[in-house]
Amino acid sequence: MDALERIKQQVTDNPVMLYMKGSPDFPQCGFSARTVGALKSCGVPFGYINIYEDEEVYRALPKFANWPTFPQLYVKGELIGGCDITLDLFQSGELQKMLEEASSQSQTN
Amino acid sequence: MSAHRIALIEAALRAALSPTELTVRDDSHLHAGHAGAQSGRGHFHVTLTSAAFVGLTPIARHRAVYAALGDLMDTDIHALSMRLQTP
């Protein structure tokens, strides 16, 4: 499967999906660390890919998303944004709602 | 290097988005030594107010900035934090 197909499958299989530098326990970039911190605070399960461990996805994702930087957060297959947008949504309480809704829908499906 | 990059970023954003407020800050020193800094590109923070953002979602505003910066994202900018507002 090529990188674009892998990305499509990952964001479809995981209602909440984060592409980040490092892992949730060992983020390797401040922006990834802050984004993953917001996700953890929401208490909703999420999938992640450490882009340093998949060079093809690392290179393909900016084109797939028309978004040049990392991290990238996807909810229900759609790009929500990077660190700034995720933190804004978290602070307004909207992130929690979005994640809970996405997660509960995937359980009933 | 830093002042030159800030000038390039400001010029690109002014040309594309006609901002009423624009501040570009170089945060590269905060990230010196981490993996992303090795490419030599910088970390920047942009505060920008523009009427062009009216009616745009946060993600569309960010994309408009990335589009305005064009090749600078490949040559000069590694990471960009943004605060994007309407007048």
CSV table of C-alpha atoms in Angstrom, one decimal:
chain,number,residue,atom,x,y,z
A,1,MET,CA,0.0,0.0,0.0
A,2,ASP,CA,1.5,3.4,-0.9
A,3,ALA,CA,1.8,6.2,1.6
A,4,LEU,CA,-1.4,8.1,0.5
A,5,GLU,CA,-3.5,4.9,0.8
A,6,ARG,CA,-2.0,4.2,4.2
A,7,ILE,CA,-2.9,7.7,5.4
A,8,LYS,CA,-6.4,7.4,4.1
A,9,GLN,CA,-6.9,4.1,5.9
A,10,GLN,CA,-5.3,5.4,9.2
A,11,VAL,CA,-7.6,8.5,9.3
A,12,THR,CA,-10.6,6.3,8.5
A,13,ASP,CA,-9.9,3.6,11.0
A,14,ASN,CA,-9.1,6.0,13.8
A,15,PRO,CA,-11.9,8.6,14.5
A,16,VAL,CA,-9.3,10.7,16.3
A,17,MET,CA,-5.8,10.5,14.7
A,18,LEU,CA,-2.7,12.5,15.4
A,19,TYR,CA,0.4,12.6,13.2
A,20,MET,CA,3.2,13.8,15.5
A,21,LYS,CA,6.9,14.0,16.0
A,22,GLY,CA,7.7,11.3,18.6
A,23,SER,CA,5.1,9.4,20.6
A,24,PRO,CA,2.5,10.6,23.1
A,25,ASP,CA,4.8,9.6,26.0
A,26,PHE,CA,7.9,10.9,24.4
A,27,PRO,CA,7.0,13.8,22.0
A,28,GLN,CA,10.0,15.1,20.2
A,29,CYS,CA,8.8,18.6,19.4
A,30,GLY,CA,7.2,21.3,21.6
A,31,PHE,CA,4.2,21.6,19.2
A,32,SER,CA,3.5,17.9,19.2
A,33,ALA,CA,3.9,17.8,23.0
A,34,ARG,CA,1.3,20.6,23.5
A,35,THR,CA,-1.1,19.1,21.1
A,36,VAL,CA,-0.9,15.6,22.6
A,37,GLY,CA,-1.3,17.1,26.0
A,38,ALA,CA,-4.6,18.7,25.0
A,39,LEU,CA,-5.8,15.4,23.5
A,40,LYS,CA,-4.8,13.5,26.7
A,41,SER,CA,-6.7,16.0,28.8
A,42,CYS,CA,-9.9,15.2,26.8
A,43,GLY,CA,-9.7,11.6,28.0
A,44,VAL,CA,-10.8,10.3,24.6
A,45,PRO,CA,-8.8,7.4,23.0
A,46,PHE,CA,-6.8,8.5,19.9
A,47,GLY,CA,-4.5,6.9,17.4
A,48,TYR,CA,-1.2,8.3,16.5
A,49,ILE,CA,1.6,7.9,14.1
A,50,ASN,CA,5.2,9.0,14.9
A,51,ILE,CA,6.1,10.5,11.6
A,52,TYR,CA,9.8,9.9,12.3
A,53,GLU,CA,9.1,6.2,12.1
A,54,ASP,CA,7.4,6.4,8.7
A,55,GLU,CA,9.4,8.4,6.3
A,56,GLU,CA,6.9,8.0,3.4
A,57,VAL,CA,4.0,9.2,5.5
A,58,TYR,CA,6.2,12.1,6.7
A,59,ARG,CA,6.8,13.2,3.1
A,60,ALA,CA,3.3,12.4,1.7
A,61,LEU,CA,1.2,13.9,4.5
A,62,PRO,CA,1.8,17.6,3.7
A,63,LYS,CA,0.6,17.1,0.2
A,64,PHE,CA,-2.3,14.9,1.2
A,65,ALA,CA,-3.5,17.6,3.7
A,66,ASN,CA,-2.4,20.7,1.9
A,67,TRP,CA,-0.8,21.5,5.2
A,68,PRO,CA,3.0,21.9,5.5
A,69,THR,CA,3.8,21.3,9.1
A,70,PHE,CA,3.3,18.8,12.0
A,71,PRO,CA,1.5,17.9,14.2
A,72,GLN,CA,-1.7,17.3,12.3
A,73,LEU,CA,-4.9,16.3,14.0
A,74,TYR,CA,-7.6,14.4,12.1
A,75,VAL,CA,-11.1,13.9,13.4
A,76,LYS,CA,-13.4,11.6,11.4
A,77,GLY,CA,-11.0,11.7,8.5
A,78,GLU,CA,-10.8,15.4,8.3
A,79,LEU,CA,-7.9,17.7,9.1
A,80,ILE,CA,-8.7,19.8,12.1
A,81,GLY,CA,-5.4,21.6,12.3
A,82,GLY,CA,-2.0,21.8,14.0
A,83,CYS,CA,-1.0,22.9,17.4
A,84,ASP,CA,-2.5,26.4,17.4
A,85,ILE,CA,-6.0,25.4,16.2
A,86,THR,CA,-6.1,22.3,18.5
A,87,LEU,CA,-5.2,24.4,21.5
A,88,ASP,CA,-7.7,27.1,20.7
A,89,LEU,CA,-10.4,24.4,20.3
A,90,PHE,CA,-9.3,22.9,23.6
A,91,GLN,CA,-9.4,26.1,25.5
A,92,SER,CA,-12.9,26.9,24.2
A,93,GLY,CA,-14.1,23.4,25.2
A,94,GLU,CA,-15.0,22.5,21.6
A,95,LEU,CA,-12.2,19.9,21.2
A,96,GLN,CA,-13.6,17.8,24.0
A,97,LYS,CA,-17.1,17.8,22.3
A,98,MET,CA,-15.7,17.0,18.9
A,99,LEU,CA,-13.6,14.1,20.2
A,100,GLU,CA,-16.4,12.6,22.3
A,101,GLU,CA,-18.8,12.8,19.4
A,102,ALA,CA,-16.3,11.2,17.0
A,103,SER,CA,-15.4,8.5,19.4
A,104,SER,CA,-19.0,7.6,20.3
A,105,GLN,CA,-20.1,7.5,16.7
A,106,SER,CA,-17.3,5.0,15.9
A,107,GLN,CA,-18.5,2.8,18.7
A,108,THR,CA,-22.0,2.6,17.5
A,109,ASN,CA,-21.0,1.9,13.9
B,1,MET,CA,19.6,36.1,8.8
B,2,SER,CA,16.8,36.5,11.3
B,3,ALA,CA,15.9,40.1,10.2
B,4,HIS,CA,16.1,39.1,6.6
B,5,ARG,CA,13.8,36.2,7.1
B,6,ILE,CA,11.3,38.3,9.0
B,7,ALA,CA,11.4,40.9,6.2
B,8,LEU,CA,10.7,38.2,3.6
B,9,ILE,CA,7.8,36.8,5.6
B,10,GLU,CA,6.3,40.2,6.3
B,11,ALA,CA,6.5,41.2,2.6
B,12,ALA,CA,4.8,37.9,1.5
B,13,LEU,CA,2.0,38.3,4.0
B,14,ARG,CA,1.4,42.0,3.2
B,15,ALA,CA,1.2,41.3,-0.5
B,16,ALA,CA,-1.3,38.5,-0.2
B,17,LEU,CA,-3.4,39.5,2.8
B,18,SER,CA,-3.3,43.3,3.2
B,19,PRO,CA,-3.1,43.0,7.0
B,20,THR,CA,-4.2,45.9,9.2
B,21,GLU,CA,-1.9,44.4,11.9
B,22,LEU,CA,1.1,42.3,11.4
B,23,THR,CA,3.9,41.1,13.8
B,24,VAL,CA,6.4,38.4,13.0
B,25,ARG,CA,8.6,37.2,15.8
B,26,ASP,CA,11.6,34.8,15.4
B,27,ASP,CA,11.3,32.1,18.0
B,28,SER,CA,14.2,30.0,16.5
B,29,HIS,CA,16.3,30.4,19.6
B,30,LEU,CA,13.7,28.6,21.7
B,31,HIS,CA,14.2,25.5,19.5
B,32,ALA,CA,17.9,25.5,18.9
B,33,GLY,CA,19.3,22.0,19.0
B,34,HIS,CA,16.1,20.1,18.5
B,35,ALA,CA,15.8,17.8,15.4
B,36,GLY,CA,13.7,20.3,13.4
B,37,ALA,CA,16.2,23.0,13.8
B,38,GLN,CA,18.9,21.1,12.0
B,39,SER,CA,17.6,22.0,8.6
B,40,GLY,CA,18.6,25.6,9.3
B,41,ARG,CA,15.0,26.8,8.8
B,42,GLY,CA,13.5,28.9,11.5
B,43,HIS,CA,10.6,28.9,14.0
B,44,PHE,CA,8.3,32.0,13.7
B,45,HIS,CA,5.3,33.4,15.3
B,46,VAL,CA,2.9,35.5,13.3
B,47,THR,CA,0.1,37.8,14.6
B,48,LEU,CA,-2.0,39.0,11.7
B,49,THR,CA,-5.3,40.8,11.4
B,50,SER,CA,-6.9,40.9,8.0
B,51,ALA,CA,-10.3,41.5,6.5
B,52,ALA,CA,-9.4,38.6,4.1
B,53,PHE,CA,-10.1,36.2,7.0
B,54,VAL,CA,-13.8,37.2,7.4
B,55,GLY,CA,-15.9,34.1,7.0
B,56,LEU,CA,-13.0,31.7,7.0
B,57,THR,CA,-12.6,28.8,9.4
B,58,PRO,CA,-9.4,28.6,11.5
B,59,ILE,CA,-8.1,26.0,9.2
B,60,ALA,CA,-8.8,28.0,6.1
B,61,ARG,CA,-7.1,31.1,7.7
B,62,HIS,CA,-4.0,29.0,8.3
B,63,ARG,CA,-4.0,27.7,4.8
B,64,ALA,CA,-4.3,31.2,3.4
B,65,VAL,CA,-1.1,32.1,5.4
B,66,TYR,CA,0.7,29.0,4.2
B,67,ALA,CA,-0.3,29.8,0.6
B,68,ALA,CA,0.9,33.4,0.9
B,69,LEU,CA,4.3,32.2,2.2
B,70,GLY,CA,4.7,29.7,-0.7
B,71,ASP,CA,8.3,28.5,-1.1
B,72,LEU,CA,9.4,30.2,2.1
B,73,MET,CA,7.8,27.2,3.9
B,74,ASP,CA,10.4,25.0,2.2
B,75,THR,CA,13.4,27.3,2.3
B,76,ASP,CA,13.2,29.4,5.4
B,77,ILE,CA,10.4,28.3,7.8
B,78,HIS,CA,10.3,25.1,9.7
B,79,ALA,CA,7.5,25.9,12.1
B,80,LEU,CA,5.0,28.7,12.2
B,81,SER,CA,2.7,29.5,15.1
B,82,MET,CA,-0.2,31.9,14.2
B,83,ARG,CA,-2.7,34.1,15.8
B,84,LEU,CA,-5.1,35.1,13.0
B,85,GLN,CA,-7.9,37.6,13.5
B,86,THR,CA,-10.4,39.7,11.7
B,87,PRO,CA,-10.6,43.5,12.1
